[in-house]
Coordinates of N, CA and C in Angstrom, one line a residue:
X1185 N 0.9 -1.2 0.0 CA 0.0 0.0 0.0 C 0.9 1.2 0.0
X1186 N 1.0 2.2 -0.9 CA 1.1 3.4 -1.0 C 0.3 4.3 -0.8
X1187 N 0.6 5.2 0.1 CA -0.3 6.1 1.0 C 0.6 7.4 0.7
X1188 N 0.1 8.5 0.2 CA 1.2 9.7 0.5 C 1.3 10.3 1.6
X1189 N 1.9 11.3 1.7 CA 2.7 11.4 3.3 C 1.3 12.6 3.6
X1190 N 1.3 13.6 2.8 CA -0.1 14.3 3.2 C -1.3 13.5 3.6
X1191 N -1.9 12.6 2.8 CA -2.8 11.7 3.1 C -2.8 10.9 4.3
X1192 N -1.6 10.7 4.7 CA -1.6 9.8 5.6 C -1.5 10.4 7.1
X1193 N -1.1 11.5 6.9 CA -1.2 12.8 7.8 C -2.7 13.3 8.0
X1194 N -2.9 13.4 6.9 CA -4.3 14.0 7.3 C -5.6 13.1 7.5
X1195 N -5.3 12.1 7.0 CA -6.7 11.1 7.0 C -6.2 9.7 8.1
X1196 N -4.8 9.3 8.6 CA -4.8 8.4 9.2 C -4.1 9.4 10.7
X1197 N -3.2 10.0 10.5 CA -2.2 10.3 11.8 C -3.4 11.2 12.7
X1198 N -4.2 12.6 12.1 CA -4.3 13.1 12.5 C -5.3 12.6 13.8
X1199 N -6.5 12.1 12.6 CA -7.7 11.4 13.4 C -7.1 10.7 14.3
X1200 N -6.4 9.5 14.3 CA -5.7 8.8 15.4 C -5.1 10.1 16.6
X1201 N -4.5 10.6 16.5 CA -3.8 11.5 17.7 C -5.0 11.6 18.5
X1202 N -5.7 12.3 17.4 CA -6.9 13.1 18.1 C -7.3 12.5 19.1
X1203 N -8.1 11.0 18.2 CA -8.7 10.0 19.3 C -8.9 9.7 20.4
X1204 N -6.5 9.8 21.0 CA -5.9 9.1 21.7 C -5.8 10.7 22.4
X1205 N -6.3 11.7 22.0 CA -6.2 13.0 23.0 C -4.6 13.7 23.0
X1206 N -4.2 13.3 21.8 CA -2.1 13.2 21.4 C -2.5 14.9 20.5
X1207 N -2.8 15.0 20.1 CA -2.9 16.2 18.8 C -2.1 17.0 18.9
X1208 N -1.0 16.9 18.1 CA -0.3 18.2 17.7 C 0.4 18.2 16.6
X1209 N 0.9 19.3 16.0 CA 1.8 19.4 14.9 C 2.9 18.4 15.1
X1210 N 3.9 18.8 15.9 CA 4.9 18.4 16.7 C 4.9 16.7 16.8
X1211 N 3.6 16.0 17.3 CA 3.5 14.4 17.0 C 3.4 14.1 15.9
X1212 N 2.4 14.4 15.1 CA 2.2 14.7 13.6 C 3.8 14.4 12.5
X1213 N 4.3 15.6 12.6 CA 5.6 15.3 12.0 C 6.3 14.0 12.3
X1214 N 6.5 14.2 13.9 CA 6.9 12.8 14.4 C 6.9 11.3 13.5
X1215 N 5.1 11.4 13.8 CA 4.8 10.3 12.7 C 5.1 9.9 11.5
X1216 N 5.3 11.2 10.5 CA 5.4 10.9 9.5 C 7.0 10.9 8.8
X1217 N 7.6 11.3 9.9 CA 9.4 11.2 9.9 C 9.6 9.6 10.2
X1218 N 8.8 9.0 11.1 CA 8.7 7.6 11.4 C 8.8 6.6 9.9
X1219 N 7.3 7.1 9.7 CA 7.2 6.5 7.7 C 7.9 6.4 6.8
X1220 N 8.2 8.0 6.7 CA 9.1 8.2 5.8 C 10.8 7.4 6.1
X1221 N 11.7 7.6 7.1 CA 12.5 6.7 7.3 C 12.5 5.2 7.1
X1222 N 10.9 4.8 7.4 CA 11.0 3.1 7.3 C 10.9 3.4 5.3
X1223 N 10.0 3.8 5.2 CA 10.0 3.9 3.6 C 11.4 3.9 2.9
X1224 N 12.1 4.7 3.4 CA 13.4 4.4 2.8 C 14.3 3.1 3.1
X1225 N 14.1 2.9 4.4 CA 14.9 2.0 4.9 C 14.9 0.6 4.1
X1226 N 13.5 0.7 3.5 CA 13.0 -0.4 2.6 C 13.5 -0.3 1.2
X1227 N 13.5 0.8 1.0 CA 13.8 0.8 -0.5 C 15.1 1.4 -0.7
X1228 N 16.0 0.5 0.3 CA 17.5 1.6 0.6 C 18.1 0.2 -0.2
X1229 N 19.6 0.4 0.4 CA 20.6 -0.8 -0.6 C 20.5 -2.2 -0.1
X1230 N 19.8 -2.2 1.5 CA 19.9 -3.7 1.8 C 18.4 -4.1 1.6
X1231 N 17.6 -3.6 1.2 CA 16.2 -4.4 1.0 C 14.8 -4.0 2.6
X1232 N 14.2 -4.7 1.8 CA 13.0 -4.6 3.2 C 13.6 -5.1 4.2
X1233 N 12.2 -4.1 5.4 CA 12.1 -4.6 6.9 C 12.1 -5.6 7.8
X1234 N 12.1 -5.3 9.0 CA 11.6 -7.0 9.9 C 9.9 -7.0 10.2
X1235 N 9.7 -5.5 10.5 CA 8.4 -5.3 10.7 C 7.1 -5.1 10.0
X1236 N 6.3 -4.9 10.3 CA 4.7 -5.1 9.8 C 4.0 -3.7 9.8
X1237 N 3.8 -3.4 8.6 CA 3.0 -1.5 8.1 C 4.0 -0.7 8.0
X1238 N 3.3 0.6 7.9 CA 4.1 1.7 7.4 C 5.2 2.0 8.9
X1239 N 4.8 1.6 9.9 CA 5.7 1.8 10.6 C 7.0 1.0 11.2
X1240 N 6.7 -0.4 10.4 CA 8.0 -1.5 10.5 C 8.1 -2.0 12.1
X1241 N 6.6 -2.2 12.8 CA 6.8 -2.5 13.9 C 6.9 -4.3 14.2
X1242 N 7.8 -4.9 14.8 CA 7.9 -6.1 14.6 C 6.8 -6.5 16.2
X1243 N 6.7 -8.2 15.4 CA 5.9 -8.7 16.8 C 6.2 -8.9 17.8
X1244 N 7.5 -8.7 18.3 CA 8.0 -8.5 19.4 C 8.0 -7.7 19.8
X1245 N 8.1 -6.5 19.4 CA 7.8 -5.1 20.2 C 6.0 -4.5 20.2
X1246 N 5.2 -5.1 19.3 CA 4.3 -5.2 19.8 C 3.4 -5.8 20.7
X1247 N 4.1 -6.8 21.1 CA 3.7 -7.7 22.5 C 4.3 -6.8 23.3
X1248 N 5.6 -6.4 23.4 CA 6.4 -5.5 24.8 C 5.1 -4.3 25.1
X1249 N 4.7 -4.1 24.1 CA 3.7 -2.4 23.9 C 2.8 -2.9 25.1
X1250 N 1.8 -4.0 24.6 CA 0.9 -4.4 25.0 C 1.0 -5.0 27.1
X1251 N 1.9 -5.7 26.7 CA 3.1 -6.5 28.0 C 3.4 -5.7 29.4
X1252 N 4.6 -4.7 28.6 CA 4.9 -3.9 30.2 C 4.3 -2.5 29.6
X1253 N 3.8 -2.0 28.8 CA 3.4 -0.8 29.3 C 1.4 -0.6 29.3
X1254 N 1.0 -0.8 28.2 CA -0.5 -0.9 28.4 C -1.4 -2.0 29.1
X1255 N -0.9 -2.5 29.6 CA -1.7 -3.4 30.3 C -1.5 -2.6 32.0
X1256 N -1.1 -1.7 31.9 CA -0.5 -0.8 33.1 C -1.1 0.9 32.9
X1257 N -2.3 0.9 31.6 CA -2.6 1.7 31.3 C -3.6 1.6 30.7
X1258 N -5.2 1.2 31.9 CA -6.1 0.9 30.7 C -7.0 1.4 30.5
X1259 N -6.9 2.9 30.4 CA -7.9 3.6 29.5 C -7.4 3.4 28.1
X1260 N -6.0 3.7 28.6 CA -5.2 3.9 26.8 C -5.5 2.7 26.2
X1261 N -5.3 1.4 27.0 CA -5.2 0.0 26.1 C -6.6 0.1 25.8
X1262 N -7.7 0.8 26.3 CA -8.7 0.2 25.7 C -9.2 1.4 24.6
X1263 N -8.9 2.2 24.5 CA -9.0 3.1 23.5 C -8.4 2.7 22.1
X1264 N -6.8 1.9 22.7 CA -6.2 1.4 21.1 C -6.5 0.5 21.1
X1265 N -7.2 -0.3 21.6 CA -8.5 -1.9 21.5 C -9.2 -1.5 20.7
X1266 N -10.1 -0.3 20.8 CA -10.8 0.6 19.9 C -10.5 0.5 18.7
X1267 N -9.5 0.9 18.8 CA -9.2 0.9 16.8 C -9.3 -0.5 16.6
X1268 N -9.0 -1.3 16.7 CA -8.7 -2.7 16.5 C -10.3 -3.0 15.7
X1269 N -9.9 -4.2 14.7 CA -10.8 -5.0 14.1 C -11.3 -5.6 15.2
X1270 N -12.5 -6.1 15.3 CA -12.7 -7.1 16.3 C -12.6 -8.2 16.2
X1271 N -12.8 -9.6 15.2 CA -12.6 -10.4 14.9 C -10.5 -10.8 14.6
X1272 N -10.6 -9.9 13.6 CA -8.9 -10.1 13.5 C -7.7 -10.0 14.2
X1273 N -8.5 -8.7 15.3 CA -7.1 -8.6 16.3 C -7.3 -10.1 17.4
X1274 N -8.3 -10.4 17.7 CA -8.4 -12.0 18.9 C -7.8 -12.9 17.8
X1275 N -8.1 -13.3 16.7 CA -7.3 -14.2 15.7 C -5.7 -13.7 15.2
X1276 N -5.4 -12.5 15.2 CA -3.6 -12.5 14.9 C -3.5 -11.0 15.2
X1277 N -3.0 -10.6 16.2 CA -3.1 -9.0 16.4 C -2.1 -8.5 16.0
X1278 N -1.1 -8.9 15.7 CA 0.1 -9.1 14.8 C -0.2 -8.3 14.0
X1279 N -1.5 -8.8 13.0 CA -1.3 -8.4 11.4 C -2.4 -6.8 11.4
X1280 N -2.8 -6.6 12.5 CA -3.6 -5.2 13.2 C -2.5 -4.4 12.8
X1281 N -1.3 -4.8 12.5 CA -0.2 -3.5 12.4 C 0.6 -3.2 10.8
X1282 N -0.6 -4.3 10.3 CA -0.2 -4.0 8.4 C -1.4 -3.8 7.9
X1283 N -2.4 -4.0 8.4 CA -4.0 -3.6 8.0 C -4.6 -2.7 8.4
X1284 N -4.8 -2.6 9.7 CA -5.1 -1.0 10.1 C -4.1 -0.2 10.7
X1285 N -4.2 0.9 9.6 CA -3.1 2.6 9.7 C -3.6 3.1 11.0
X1286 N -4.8 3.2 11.7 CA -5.1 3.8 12.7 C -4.2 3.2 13.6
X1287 N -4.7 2.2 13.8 CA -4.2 0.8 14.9 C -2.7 0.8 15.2
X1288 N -1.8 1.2 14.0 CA -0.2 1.0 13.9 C -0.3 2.7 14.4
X1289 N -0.7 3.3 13.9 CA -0.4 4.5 14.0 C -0.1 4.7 15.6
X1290 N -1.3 4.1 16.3 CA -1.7 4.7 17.6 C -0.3 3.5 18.6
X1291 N -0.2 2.4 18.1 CA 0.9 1.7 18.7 C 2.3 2.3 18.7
X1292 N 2.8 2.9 17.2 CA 3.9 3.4 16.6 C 3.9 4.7 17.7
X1293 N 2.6 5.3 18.5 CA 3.0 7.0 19.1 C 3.6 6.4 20.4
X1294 N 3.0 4.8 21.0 CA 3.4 4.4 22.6 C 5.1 4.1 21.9
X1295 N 5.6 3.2 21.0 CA 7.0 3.0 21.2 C 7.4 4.0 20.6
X1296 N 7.2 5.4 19.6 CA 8.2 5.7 20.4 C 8.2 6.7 21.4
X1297 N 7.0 6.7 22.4 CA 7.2 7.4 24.2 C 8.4 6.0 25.0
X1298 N 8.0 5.1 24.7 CA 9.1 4.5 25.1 C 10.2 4.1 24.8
X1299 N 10.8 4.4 23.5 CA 12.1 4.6 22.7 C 12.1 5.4 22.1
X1300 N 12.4 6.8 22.4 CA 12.3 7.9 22.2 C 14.0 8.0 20.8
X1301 N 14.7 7.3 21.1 CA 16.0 7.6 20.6 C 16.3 6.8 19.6
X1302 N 15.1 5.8 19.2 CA 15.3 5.1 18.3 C 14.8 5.4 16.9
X1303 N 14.6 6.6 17.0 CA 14.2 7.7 16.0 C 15.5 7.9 15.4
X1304 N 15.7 7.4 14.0 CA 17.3 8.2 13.4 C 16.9 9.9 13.8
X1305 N 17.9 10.7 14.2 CA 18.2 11.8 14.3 C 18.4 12.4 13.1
X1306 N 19.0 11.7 12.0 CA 19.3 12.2 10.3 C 18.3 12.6 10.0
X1307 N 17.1 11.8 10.0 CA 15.6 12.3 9.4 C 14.9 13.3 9.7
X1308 N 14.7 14.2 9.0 CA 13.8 15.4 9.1 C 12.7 15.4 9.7
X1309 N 12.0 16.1 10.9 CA 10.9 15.2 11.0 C 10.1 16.7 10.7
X1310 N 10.4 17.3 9.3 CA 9.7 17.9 8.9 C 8.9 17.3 7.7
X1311 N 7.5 17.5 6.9 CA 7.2 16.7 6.1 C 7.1 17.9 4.9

């Protein structure tokens, strides 16, 4: 799926912040500095990712998301339950992070509050 960065800004990032009560310019960019670096990183000299969607989140840091931080936070967990399919996420909640842009979106803002540095610094997180 190709999504442009405006589009994905305006029709997936924004609404999601909103949602999750996150809204600002400042996250916004964030996000789409997120994208845009996995986007490259995929179509760089060594090939695709490990991870699943526009944000390259693997299933092991999606269990950690779920694990030690929202299960320790459950308005939030149930709000990003919210986005979730209901049938798909109880059958593979895994693939919740290559099918719905809301869903990755709203997981991609908790890691990176909790890996703040794992953001390349090189990337502009202007769009």
């Amino acid at each position: 799926m190709d999504i442009s960065t405006q589009d994905l800004r305006e029709q997936i990032i924004q609404p999601t912040l909103g949602y999750l009560d996150k809204a600002s310019t400042a996250a916004e960019n964030l996000l789409v500095a997120i994208v845009n670096q996995k986007r490259t990183a995929l179509h760089g000299p060594n090939g695709g990712g490990k991870g699943l969607g526009p944000y390259q989140i693997d299933a092991a840091t999606h269990q950690l998301v779920w694990d030690r931080f929202l299960a320790f936070q459950p308005d939030l967990a149930s709000r990003i339950r919210g986005l979730a399919s209901q049938r798909a996420f109880l059958e593979d909640p895994h693939s919740e992070l290559a099918t719905n842009l809301c869903y990755a979106t709203a997981i991609a803002w908790i890691v990176f509050i909790l890996h703040p540095l794992e953001l390349n610094t090189s990337t502009s997180v202007a769009s």
